């Protein structure tokens, strides 16, 4: 028998914005059912050539990490600090004012303090202080520093993927810290040891193999637009004629695949087709679709 799902009101009533009594460093990560993302499919990880492709489960004690995973993370951290001045700047200048806290829909929806953008970034900053700052090495926890342990790594994975990179927090930060960039940076480090989520790895793998995140083959993409042609003609009496992979066209149009395969995006796609028909008739503008480059959504961004 299927488990009874709570109502929206019941879910809202469960949210508690009262912070825990213990220090956040002393509050262990609790990977809760319904809150964590599924682990990445090893086939998708291997397709993309990402490291440590293997089946694993976030609820298991053993995440099947490389033996030298701490060294890999440390070296990846160091390399990015040297390459990106912005990362080091964002690690150092936050004063933890909390202006970003209530701007994050993940914090609003969970009440979990570690989903505040400032504290989500602090998960990384604490390790940065421990490994890369003199005061952190000398004073340790008194300076907000902590070593990278397995529990800390699991905490990173759990919270760094509870972010949609919307950058609303950055908009309200008085220092202009791009917390989304910090999240992306953290996900890069997790990827170095094979910690990703299936919502990202498999769509990116599909893009790599078929040109869109749904894994739709070229002929199916064309068939869908052909259905739209019939629908448009039925409603308007106008027969549009989309072009596919036409050499020498004025515009190569690429849209998120959701516009082609999911309502209400399909209505948007039909709007595109009518617009292109008008532009060709009125101005001679030639627009072509691609059945191979058929994804305008940047799923790689979420993997970084």
PDB file of C-alpha atoms in Angstrom:
ATOM      1  CA  UNK A   1       0.000   0.000   0.000  1.00  0.00           C
ATOM      2  CA  UNK A   2       1.337   3.418  -0.961  1.00  0.00           C
ATOM      3  CA  UNK A   3       2.513   5.644   1.859  1.00  0.00           C
ATOM      4  CA  UNK A   4       0.063   8.452   2.647  1.00  0.00           C
ATOM      5  CA  UNK A   5       1.463  11.774   1.532  1.00  0.00           C
ATOM      6  CA  UNK A   6       1.127  14.783   3.843  1.00  0.00           C
ATOM      7  CA  UNK A   7      -1.028  17.702   2.751  1.00  0.00           C
ATOM      8  CA  UNK A   8       0.584  21.079   1.949  1.00  0.00           C
ATOM      9  CA  UNK A   9      -0.708  22.452   5.262  1.00  0.00           C
ATOM     10  CA  UNK A  10       0.800  19.538   7.174  1.00  0.00           C
ATOM     11  CA  UNK A  11       4.124  20.128   5.455  1.00  0.00           C
ATOM     12  CA  UNK A  12       4.066  23.842   6.290  1.00  0.00           C
ATOM     13  CA  UNK A  13       3.140  23.136   9.909  1.00  0.00           C
ATOM     14  CA  UNK A  14       6.239  20.956  10.250  1.00  0.00           C
ATOM     15  CA  UNK A  15       8.634  23.775   9.370  1.00  0.00           C
ATOM     16  CA  UNK A  16      10.408  25.065  12.463  1.00  0.00           C
ATOM     17  CA  UNK A  17      12.548  28.186  12.110  1.00  0.00           C
ATOM     18  CA  UNK A  18      13.850  27.931  15.665  1.00  0.00           C
ATOM     19  CA  UNK A  19      17.577  27.167  15.398  1.00  0.00           C
ATOM     20  CA  UNK A  20      18.911  24.149  17.298  1.00  0.00           C
ATOM     21  CA  UNK A  21      20.487  24.729  20.701  1.00  0.00           C
ATOM     22  CA  UNK A  22      23.757  23.096  19.693  1.00  0.00           C
ATOM     23  CA  UNK A  23      26.398  24.844  17.611  1.00  0.00           C
ATOM     24  CA  UNK A  24      25.995  24.124  13.908  1.00  0.00           C
ATOM     25  CA  UNK A  25      29.324  22.293  13.852  1.00  0.00           C
ATOM     26  CA  UNK A  26      28.033  20.005  16.587  1.00  0.00           C
ATOM     27  CA  UNK A  27      24.790  19.248  14.733  1.00  0.00           C
ATOM     28  CA  UNK A  28      25.344  16.059  12.709  1.00  0.00           C
ATOM     29  CA  UNK A  29      23.996  15.789   9.201  1.00  0.00           C
ATOM     30  CA  UNK A  30      20.681  13.961   8.992  1.00  0.00           C
ATOM     31  CA  UNK A  31      20.091  12.673   5.459  1.00  0.00           C
ATOM     32  CA  UNK A  32      16.324  12.539   5.582  1.00  0.00           C
ATOM     33  CA  UNK A  33      13.995  10.598   3.333  1.00  0.00           C
ATOM     34  CA  UNK A  34      12.261  12.887   0.882  1.00  0.00           C
ATOM     35  CA  UNK A  35      14.970  15.531   1.227  1.00  0.00           C
ATOM     36  CA  UNK A  36      18.038  13.972  -0.334  1.00  0.00           C
ATOM     37  CA  UNK A  37      18.646  13.431  -4.046  1.00  0.00           C
ATOM     38  CA  UNK A  38      19.281   9.995  -5.503  1.00  0.00           C
ATOM     39  CA  UNK A  39      22.893   9.091  -6.146  1.00  0.00           C
ATOM     40  CA  UNK A  40      24.124   9.409  -9.705  1.00  0.00           C
ATOM     41  CA  UNK A  41      23.746   6.443 -12.031  1.00  0.00           C
ATOM     42  CA  UNK A  42      27.220   4.933 -12.594  1.00  0.00           C
ATOM     43  CA  UNK A  43      26.471   4.453 -16.297  1.00  0.00           C
ATOM     44  CA  UNK A  44      25.798   8.185 -16.681  1.00  0.00           C
ATOM     45  CA  UNK A  45      28.933   9.087 -14.744  1.00  0.00           C
ATOM     46  CA  UNK A  46      31.038   6.763 -16.914  1.00  0.00           C
ATOM     47  CA  UNK A  47      29.518   8.179 -20.114  1.00  0.00           C
ATOM     48  CA  UNK A  48      30.674  11.645 -19.089  1.00  0.00           C
ATOM     49  CA  UNK A  49      34.136  10.453 -18.114  1.00  0.00           C
ATOM     50  CA  UNK A  50      33.702  11.656 -14.536  1.00  0.00           C
ATOM     51  CA  UNK A  51      35.693   9.899 -11.795  1.00  0.00           C
ATOM     52  CA  UNK A  52      34.693   7.035  -9.511  1.00  0.00           C
ATOM     53  CA  UNK A  53      31.646   5.716 -11.366  1.00  0.00           C
ATOM     54  CA  UNK A  54      30.022   3.092  -9.110  1.00  0.00           C
ATOM     55  CA  UNK A  55      26.640   2.273  -7.576  1.00  0.00           C
ATOM     56  CA  UNK A  56      26.201   3.847  -4.145  1.00  0.00           C
ATOM     57  CA  UNK A  57      23.431   4.911  -1.804  1.00  0.00           C
ATOM     58  CA  UNK A  58      23.412   8.078   0.346  1.00  0.00           C
ATOM     59  CA  UNK A  59      21.732   6.124   3.153  1.00  0.00           C
ATOM     60  CA  UNK A  60      24.572   3.591   3.327  1.00  0.00           C
ATOM     61  CA  UNK A  61      27.462   4.112   5.702  1.00  0.00           C
ATOM     62  CA  UNK A  62      30.005   3.326   2.987  1.00  0.00           C
ATOM     63  CA  UNK A  63      29.882   5.726   0.039  1.00  0.00           C
ATOM     64  CA  UNK A  64      32.638   3.802  -1.785  1.00  0.00           C
ATOM     65  CA  UNK A  65      35.012   6.738  -1.990  1.00  0.00           C
ATOM     66  CA  UNK A  66      38.602   6.563  -3.240  1.00  0.00           C
ATOM     67  CA  UNK A  67      41.089   5.756  -0.476  1.00  0.00           C
ATOM     68  CA  UNK A  68      42.770   9.151  -0.884  1.00  0.00           C
ATOM     69  CA  UNK A  69      39.540  11.147  -1.178  1.00  0.00           C
ATOM     70  CA  UNK A  70      40.696  13.764   1.350  1.00  0.00           C
ATOM     71  CA  UNK A  71      43.847  14.428  -0.658  1.00  0.00           C
ATOM     72  CA  UNK A  72      41.819  14.702  -3.879  1.00  0.00           C
ATOM     73  CA  UNK A  73      39.464  17.247  -2.305  1.00  0.00           C
ATOM     74  CA  UNK A  74      42.339  19.216  -0.766  1.00  0.00           C
ATOM     75  CA  UNK A  75      44.242  19.437  -4.040  1.00  0.00           C
ATOM     76  CA  UNK A  76      41.073  20.380  -5.920  1.00  0.00           C
ATOM     77  CA  UNK A  77      40.354  23.086  -3.349  1.00  0.00           C
ATOM     78  CA  UNK A  78      43.887  24.448  -3.618  1.00  0.00           C
ATOM     79  CA  UNK A  79      43.870  24.444  -7.412  1.00  0.00           C
ATOM     80  CA  UNK A  80      40.628  26.421  -7.587  1.00  0.00           C
ATOM     81  CA  UNK A  81      41.756  28.944  -4.997  1.00  0.00           C
ATOM     82  CA  UNK A  82      44.773  29.627  -7.187  1.00  0.00           C
ATOM     83  CA  UNK A  83      42.774  29.770 -10.418  1.00  0.00           C
ATOM     84  CA  UNK A  84      39.781  31.817  -9.302  1.00  0.00           C
ATOM     85  CA  UNK A  85      40.368  34.990  -7.340  1.00  0.00           C
ATOM     86  CA  UNK A  86      36.626  35.273  -6.763  1.00  0.00           C
ATOM     87  CA  UNK A  87      36.528  32.000  -4.816  1.00  0.00           C
ATOM     88  CA  UNK A  88      39.237  33.115  -2.391  1.00  0.00           C
ATOM     89  CA  UNK A  89      37.563  36.500  -2.051  1.00  0.00           C
ATOM     90  CA  UNK A  90      34.199  34.910  -1.245  1.00  0.00           C
ATOM     91  CA  UNK A  91      35.872  32.613   1.277  1.00  0.00           C
ATOM     92  CA  UNK A  92      37.358  35.583   3.151  1.00  0.00           C
ATOM     93  CA  UNK A  93      34.983  38.548   3.090  1.00  0.00           C
ATOM     94  CA  UNK A  94      31.676  37.197   4.423  1.00  0.00           C
ATOM     95  CA  UNK A  95      30.745  38.795   7.781  1.00  0.00           C
ATOM     96  CA  UNK A  96      27.812  36.393   8.325  1.00  0.00           C
ATOM     97  CA  UNK A  97      25.251  39.195   8.579  1.00  0.00           C
ATOM     98  CA  UNK A  98      22.451  36.832   7.505  1.00  0.00           C
ATOM     99  CA  UNK A  99      20.917  39.183   4.935  1.00  0.00           C
ATOM    100  CA  UNK A 100      20.686  36.237   2.552  1.00  0.00           C
ATOM    101  CA  UNK A 101      18.969  33.846   4.960  1.00  0.00           C
ATOM    102  CA  UNK A 102      15.295  34.521   4.295  1.00  0.00           C
ATOM    103  CA  UNK A 103      15.899  35.029   0.577  1.00  0.00           C
ATOM    104  CA  UNK A 104      16.533  31.321  -0.007  1.00  0.00           C
ATOM    105  CA  UNK A 105      13.484  29.224  -0.837  1.00  0.00           C
ATOM    106  CA  UNK A 106      15.293  26.120   0.423  1.00  0.00           C
ATOM    107  CA  UNK A 107      15.643  27.657   3.881  1.00  0.00           C
ATOM    108  CA  UNK A 108      12.093  29.014   3.800  1.00  0.00           C
ATOM    109  CA  UNK A 109      10.806  25.585   2.801  1.00  0.00           C
ATOM    110  CA  UNK A 110      12.808  23.552   5.324  1.00  0.00           C
ATOM    111  CA  UNK A 111      13.674  25.800   8.259  1.00  0.00           C
ATOM    112  CA  UNK A 112      17.068  24.078   8.303  1.00  0.00           C
ATOM    113  CA  UNK A 113      19.742  26.643   9.283  1.00  0.00           C
ATOM    114  CA  UNK A 114      22.288  24.899   7.066  1.00  0.00           C
ATOM    115  CA  UNK A 115      20.107  25.827   4.110  1.00  0.00           C
ATOM    116  CA  UNK A 116      20.722  29.497   4.791  1.00  0.00           C
ATOM    117  CA  UNK A 117      23.061  30.541   1.965  1.00  0.00           C
ATOM    118  CA  UNK A 118      25.506  31.973   4.489  1.00  0.00           C
ATOM    119  CA  UNK A 119      25.700  28.722   6.438  1.00  0.00           C
ATOM    120  CA  UNK A 120      25.683  26.530   3.339  1.00  0.00           C
ATOM    121  CA  UNK A 121      28.789  28.434   2.230  1.00  0.00           C
ATOM    122  CA  UNK A 122      30.198  28.178   5.749  1.00  0.00           C
ATOM    123  CA  UNK A 123      30.287  24.395   5.335  1.00  0.00           C
ATOM    124  CA  UNK A 124      33.057  25.000   2.802  1.00  0.00           C
ATOM    125  CA  UNK A 125      34.610  28.023   4.502  1.00  0.00           C
ATOM    126  CA  UNK A 126      35.220  26.070   7.693  1.00  0.00           C
ATOM    127  CA  UNK A 127      37.396  23.576   5.803  1.00  0.00           C
ATOM    128  CA  UNK A 128      39.053  26.422   3.904  1.00  0.00           C
ATOM    129  CA  UNK A 129      40.071  28.048   7.190  1.00  0.00           C
ATOM    130  CA  UNK A 130      41.387  24.770   8.556  1.00  0.00           C
ATOM    131  CA  UNK A 131      43.475  23.910   5.501  1.00  0.00           C
ATOM    132  CA  UNK A 132      44.446  27.238   3.962  1.00  0.00           C
ATOM    133  CA  UNK A 133      44.572  29.983   6.613  1.00  0.00           C
ATOM    134  CA  UNK A 134      47.132  30.535   9.346  1.00  0.00           C
ATOM    135  CA  UNK A 135      44.609  31.502  12.017  1.00  0.00           C
ATOM    136  CA  UNK A 136      42.470  28.501  11.198  1.00  0.00           C
ATOM    137  CA  UNK A 137      45.428  26.169  11.598  1.00  0.00           C
ATOM    138  CA  UNK A 138      46.411  27.788  14.907  1.00  0.00           C
ATOM    139  CA  UNK A 139      43.026  28.372  16.529  1.00  0.00           C
ATOM    140  CA  UNK A 140      40.918  25.647  14.947  1.00  0.00           C
ATOM    141  CA  UNK A 141      37.269  25.754  15.937  1.00  0.00           C
ATOM    142  CA  UNK A 142      37.728  29.070  17.752  1.00  0.00           C
ATOM    143  CA  UNK A 143      38.383  30.560  14.318  1.00  0.00           C
ATOM    144  CA  UNK A 144      35.493  28.702  12.690  1.00  0.00           C
ATOM    145  CA  UNK A 145      37.759  26.023  11.251  1.00  0.00           C
ATOM    146  CA  UNK A 146      37.247  22.270  11.113  1.00  0.00           C
ATOM    147  CA  UNK A 147      38.951  19.375   9.326  1.00  0.00           C
ATOM    148  CA  UNK A 148      37.414  17.596   6.366  1.00  0.00           C
ATOM    149  CA  UNK A 149      35.988  14.357   7.745  1.00  0.00           C
ATOM    150  CA  UNK A 150      33.627  11.854   6.172  1.00  0.00           C
ATOM    151  CA  UNK A 151      30.703  13.401   8.058  1.00  0.00           C
ATOM    152  CA  UNK A 152      31.647  16.842   6.745  1.00  0.00           C
ATOM    153  CA  UNK A 153      31.835  15.486   3.200  1.00  0.00           C
ATOM    154  CA  UNK A 154      28.378  13.940   3.548  1.00  0.00           C
ATOM    155  CA  UNK A 155      27.121  17.257   4.888  1.00  0.00           C
ATOM    156  CA  UNK A 156      28.552  19.005   1.825  1.00  0.00           C
ATOM    157  CA  UNK A 157      26.800  16.598  -0.518  1.00  0.00           C
ATOM    158  CA  UNK A 158      23.462  16.837   1.287  1.00  0.00           C
ATOM    159  CA  UNK A 159      23.298  20.632   1.400  1.00  0.00           C
ATOM    160  CA  UNK A 160      25.226  21.760  -1.677  1.00  0.00           C
ATOM    161  CA  UNK A 161      22.672  20.057  -3.897  1.00  0.00           C
ATOM    162  CA  UNK A 162      19.818  21.785  -2.047  1.00  0.00           C
ATOM    163  CA  UNK A 163      20.377  24.884  -4.155  1.00  0.00           C
ATOM    164  CA  UNK A 164      18.948  25.847  -7.544  1.00  0.00           C
ATOM    165  CA  UNK A 165      21.664  28.450  -8.258  1.00  0.00           C
ATOM    166  CA  UNK A 166      18.986  31.143  -8.575  1.00  0.00           C
ATOM    167  CA  UNK A 167      21.403  33.728  -7.083  1.00  0.00           C
ATOM    168  CA  UNK A 168      18.670  35.531  -5.155  1.00  0.00           C
ATOM    169  CA  UNK A 169      20.916  35.433  -2.092  1.00  0.00           C
ATOM    170  CA  UNK A 170      23.684  37.146  -4.050  1.00  0.00           C
ATOM    171  CA  UNK A 171      21.323  39.940  -5.037  1.00  0.00           C
ATOM    172  CA  UNK A 172      20.772  40.833  -1.376  1.00  0.00           C
ATOM    173  CA  UNK A 173      24.352  40.334  -0.173  1.00  0.00           C
ATOM    174  CA  UNK A 174      25.832  43.717   0.863  1.00  0.00           C
ATOM    175  CA  UNK A 175      29.276  42.446  -0.150  1.00  0.00           C
ATOM    176  CA  UNK A 176      28.130  41.043  -3.484  1.00  0.00           C
ATOM    177  CA  UNK A 177      29.201  37.502  -2.620  1.00  0.00           C
ATOM    178  CA  UNK A 178      28.031  35.106  -5.308  1.00  0.00           C
ATOM    179  CA  UNK A 179      26.944  32.250  -3.086  1.00  0.00           C
ATOM    180  CA  UNK A 180      25.829  30.280  -6.142  1.00  0.00           C
ATOM    181  CA  UNK A 181      29.437  30.287  -7.331  1.00  0.00           C
ATOM    182  CA  UNK A 182      30.468  28.872  -3.962  1.00  0.00           C
ATOM    183  CA  UNK A 183      27.868  26.123  -4.344  1.00  0.00           C
ATOM    184  CA  UNK A 184      29.097  25.340  -7.854  1.00  0.00           C
ATOM    185  CA  UNK A 185      32.649  25.282  -6.541  1.00  0.00           C
ATOM    186  CA  UNK A 186      31.641  22.805  -3.842  1.00  0.00           C
ATOM    187  CA  UNK A 187      29.901  20.576  -6.359  1.00  0.00           C
ATOM    188  CA  UNK A 188      33.045  20.535  -8.462  1.00  0.00           C
ATOM    189  CA  UNK A 189      34.969  19.226  -5.465  1.00  0.00           C
ATOM    190  CA  UNK A 190      32.333  16.557  -4.839  1.00  0.00           C
ATOM    191  CA  UNK A 191      32.523  15.482  -8.474  1.00  0.00           C
ATOM    192  CA  UNK A 192      36.241  14.848  -8.069  1.00  0.00           C
ATOM    193  CA  UNK A 193      35.438  11.883  -5.823  1.00  0.00           C
ATOM    194  CA  UNK A 194      32.331  10.721  -7.698  1.00  0.00           C
ATOM    195  CA  UNK A 195      29.615  12.356  -5.598  1.00  0.00           C
ATOM    196  CA  UNK A 196      26.872  13.647  -7.841  1.00  0.00           C
ATOM    197  CA  UNK A 197      23.104  13.257  -8.070  1.00  0.00           C
ATOM    198  CA  UNK A 198      21.157  11.420 -10.726  1.00  0.00           C
ATOM    199  CA  UNK A 199      18.995  14.415 -11.597  1.00  0.00           C
ATOM    200  CA  UNK A 200      22.168  16.061 -12.872  1.00  0.00           C
ATOM    201  CA  UNK A 201      24.375  13.221 -14.090  1.00  0.00           C
ATOM    202  CA  UNK A 202      21.771  11.438 -16.218  1.00  0.00           C
ATOM    203  CA  UNK A 203      20.335  14.555 -17.949  1.00  0.00           C
ATOM    204  CA  UNK A 204      23.880  15.712 -18.741  1.00  0.00           C
ATOM    205  CA  UNK A 205      24.710  12.229 -20.026  1.00  0.00           C
ATOM    206  CA  UNK A 206      21.586  12.305 -22.199  1.00  0.00           C
ATOM    207  CA  UNK A 207      22.631  15.696 -23.584  1.00  0.00           C
ATOM    208  CA  UNK A 208      26.027  14.233 -24.376  1.00  0.00           C
ATOM    209  CA  UNK A 209      24.534  11.247 -26.209  1.00  0.00           C
ATOM    210  CA  UNK A 210      21.373  12.608 -27.874  1.00  0.00           C
ATOM    211  CA  UNK A 211      21.575  16.400 -27.666  1.00  0.00           C
ATOM    212  CA  UNK A 212      18.848  16.869 -25.047  1.00  0.00           C
ATOM    213  CA  UNK A 213      18.386  15.992 -21.398  1.00  0.00           C
ATOM    214  CA  UNK A 214      15.384  13.740 -22.012  1.00  0.00           C
ATOM    215  CA  UNK A 215      17.328  11.381 -24.252  1.00  0.00           C
ATOM    216  CA  UNK A 216      14.934  11.994 -27.156  1.00  0.00           C
ATOM    217  CA  UNK A 217      16.198  10.728 -30.500  1.00  0.00           C
ATOM    218  CA  UNK A 218      16.314  13.104 -33.520  1.00  0.00           C
ATOM    219  CA  UNK A 219      13.398  11.473 -35.345  1.00  0.00           C
ATOM    220  CA  UNK A 220      11.202  11.770 -32.231  1.00  0.00           C
ATOM    221  CA  UNK A 221      12.069  15.464 -31.953  1.00  0.00           C
ATOM    222  CA  UNK A 222      10.968  16.020 -35.555  1.00  0.00           C
ATOM    223  CA  UNK A 223       7.805  13.968 -35.029  1.00  0.00           C
ATOM    224  CA  UNK A 224       6.826  16.202 -32.116  1.00  0.00           C
ATOM    225  CA  UNK A 225       7.196  19.375 -34.164  1.00  0.00           C
ATOM    226  CA  UNK A 226       5.176  17.731 -36.936  1.00  0.00           C
ATOM    227  CA  UNK A 227       2.356  17.225 -34.419  1.00  0.00           C
ATOM    228  CA  UNK A 228       2.554  20.934 -33.609  1.00  0.00           C
ATOM    229  CA  UNK A 229       2.295  21.768 -37.308  1.00  0.00           C
ATOM    230  CA  UNK A 230      -1.018  19.889 -37.450  1.00  0.00           C
ATOM    231  CA  UNK A 231      -2.294  21.531 -34.255  1.00  0.00           C
ATOM    232  CA  UNK A 232      -1.421  25.010 -35.511  1.00  0.00           C
ATOM    233  CA  UNK A 233      -3.147  24.391 -38.833  1.00  0.00           C
ATOM    234  CA  UNK A 234      -6.236  23.059 -37.072  1.00  0.00           C
ATOM    235  CA  UNK A 235      -6.512  26.146 -34.861  1.00  0.00           C
ATOM    236  CA  UNK A 236      -5.379  28.888 -37.257  1.00  0.00           C
ATOM    237  CA  UNK A 237      -5.704  27.499 -40.754  1.00  0.00           C
ATOM    238  CA  UNK A 238      -2.039  28.356 -41.356  1.00  0.00           C
ATOM    239  CA  UNK A 239       0.366  25.619 -42.437  1.00  0.00           C
ATOM    240  CA  UNK A 240       3.790  26.342 -40.977  1.00  0.00           C
ATOM    241  CA  UNK A 241       6.848  24.548 -42.330  1.00  0.00           C
ATOM    242  CA  UNK A 242       9.704  24.261 -39.812  1.00  0.00           C
ATOM    243  CA  UNK A 243      13.158  23.615 -41.229  1.00  0.00           C
ATOM    244  CA  UNK A 244      15.682  21.206 -39.758  1.00  0.00           C
ATOM    245  CA  UNK A 245      19.470  21.584 -39.854  1.00  0.00           C
ATOM    246  CA  UNK A 246      19.374  23.776 -42.939  1.00  0.00           C
ATOM    247  CA  UNK A 247      22.805  24.947 -44.012  1.00  0.00           C
ATOM    248  CA  UNK A 248      23.055  28.668 -44.613  1.00  0.00           C
ATOM    249  CA  UNK A 249      20.012  29.550 -42.493  1.00  0.00           C
ATOM    250  CA  UNK A 250      20.026  32.977 -40.857  1.00  0.00           C
ATOM    251  CA  UNK A 251      19.310  31.622 -37.371  1.00  0.00           C
ATOM    252  CA  UNK A 252      19.909  28.291 -35.657  1.00  0.00           C
ATOM    253  CA  UNK A 253      17.190  28.136 -33.003  1.00  0.00           C
ATOM    254  CA  UNK A 254      17.762  25.991 -29.907  1.00  0.00           C
ATOM    255  CA  UNK A 255      15.187  25.866 -27.129  1.00  0.00           C
ATOM    256  CA  UNK A 256      14.944  23.967 -23.827  1.00  0.00           C
ATOM    257  CA  UNK A 257      13.594  20.523 -24.669  1.00  0.00           C
ATOM    258  CA  UNK A 258      10.781  21.032 -22.167  1.00  0.00           C
ATOM    259  CA  UNK A 259       9.236  23.447 -24.677  1.00  0.00           C
ATOM    260  CA  UNK A 260       8.911  20.590 -27.135  1.00  0.00           C
ATOM    261  CA  UNK A 261       7.964  17.703 -24.864  1.00  0.00           C
ATOM    262  CA  UNK A 262       6.129  19.082 -21.831  1.00  0.00           C
ATOM    263  CA  UNK A 263       3.023  21.202 -21.301  1.00  0.00           C
ATOM    264  CA  UNK A 264       2.674  24.144 -21.022  1.00  0.00           C
ATOM    265  CA  UNK A 265       5.988  24.567 -22.852  1.00  0.00           C
ATOM    266  CA  UNK A 266       4.508  22.964 -25.957  1.00  0.00           C
ATOM    267  CA  UNK A 267       2.294  26.014 -26.441  1.00  0.00           C
ATOM    268  CA  UNK A 268       5.401  28.173 -26.287  1.00  0.00           C
ATOM    269  CA  UNK A 269       7.011  26.010 -28.966  1.00  0.00           C
ATOM    270  CA  UNK A 270       3.981  26.456 -31.214  1.00  0.00           C
ATOM    271  CA  UNK A 271       4.308  30.186 -30.658  1.00  0.00           C
ATOM    272  CA  UNK A 272       7.920  29.996 -31.841  1.00  0.00           C
ATOM    273  CA  UNK A 273       6.850  28.164 -34.971  1.00  0.00           C
ATOM    274  CA  UNK A 274       4.174  30.717 -35.837  1.00  0.00           C
ATOM    275  CA  UNK A 275       6.626  33.551 -35.215  1.00  0.00           C
ATOM    276  CA  UNK A 276       9.242  31.980 -37.482  1.00  0.00           C
ATOM    277  CA  UNK A 277       6.606  31.484 -40.180  1.00  0.00           C
ATOM    278  CA  UNK A 278       5.698  35.174 -39.960  1.00  0.00           C
ATOM    279  CA  UNK A 279       9.339  36.311 -39.995  1.00  0.00           C
ATOM    280  CA  UNK A 280      10.022  34.282 -43.105  1.00  0.00           C
ATOM    281  CA  UNK A 281       6.957  35.522 -44.961  1.00  0.00           C
ATOM    282  CA  UNK A 282       7.346  39.165 -43.894  1.00  0.00           C
ATOM    283  CA  UNK A 283      11.114  39.619 -43.847  1.00  0.00           C
ATOM    284  CA  UNK A 284      12.578  36.548 -45.520  1.00  0.00           C
ATOM    285  CA  UNK A 285      14.321  35.518 -42.293  1.00  0.00           C
ATOM    286  CA  UNK A 286      15.317  31.869 -42.440  1.00  0.00           C
ATOM    287  CA  UNK A 287      15.217  29.973 -39.120  1.00  0.00           C
ATOM    288  CA  UNK A 288      16.257  26.350 -38.704  1.00  0.00           C
ATOM    289  CA  UNK A 289      15.878  23.850 -35.871  1.00  0.00           C
ATOM    290  CA  UNK A 290      18.417  21.190 -34.972  1.00  0.00           C
ATOM    291  CA  UNK A 291      17.355  17.664 -34.087  1.00  0.00           C
ATOM    292  CA  UNK A 292      20.804  16.977 -32.631  1.00  0.00           C
ATOM    293  CA  UNK A 293      21.473  20.173 -30.682  1.00  0.00           C
ATOM    294  CA  UNK A 294      17.996  20.084 -29.198  1.00  0.00           C
ATOM    295  CA  UNK A 295      18.549  21.289 -25.634  1.00  0.00           C
ATOM    296  CA  UNK A 296      18.728  24.940 -24.640  1.00  0.00           C
ATOM    297  CA  UNK A 297      18.851  24.184 -20.921  1.00  0.00           C
ATOM    298  CA  UNK A 298      22.347  24.165 -19.419  1.00  0.00           C
ATOM    299  CA  UNK A 299      22.273  21.102 -17.191  1.00  0.00           C
ATOM    300  CA  UNK A 300      26.044  21.094 -17.103  1.00  0.00           C
ATOM    301  CA  UNK A 301      25.799  24.317 -15.110  1.00  0.00           C
ATOM    302  CA  UNK A 302      24.334  22.405 -12.201  1.00  0.00           C
ATOM    303  CA  UNK A 303      27.202  19.946 -12.342  1.00  0.00           C
ATOM    304  CA  UNK A 304      29.603  22.793 -12.956  1.00  0.00           C
TER     305      UNK A 304
END
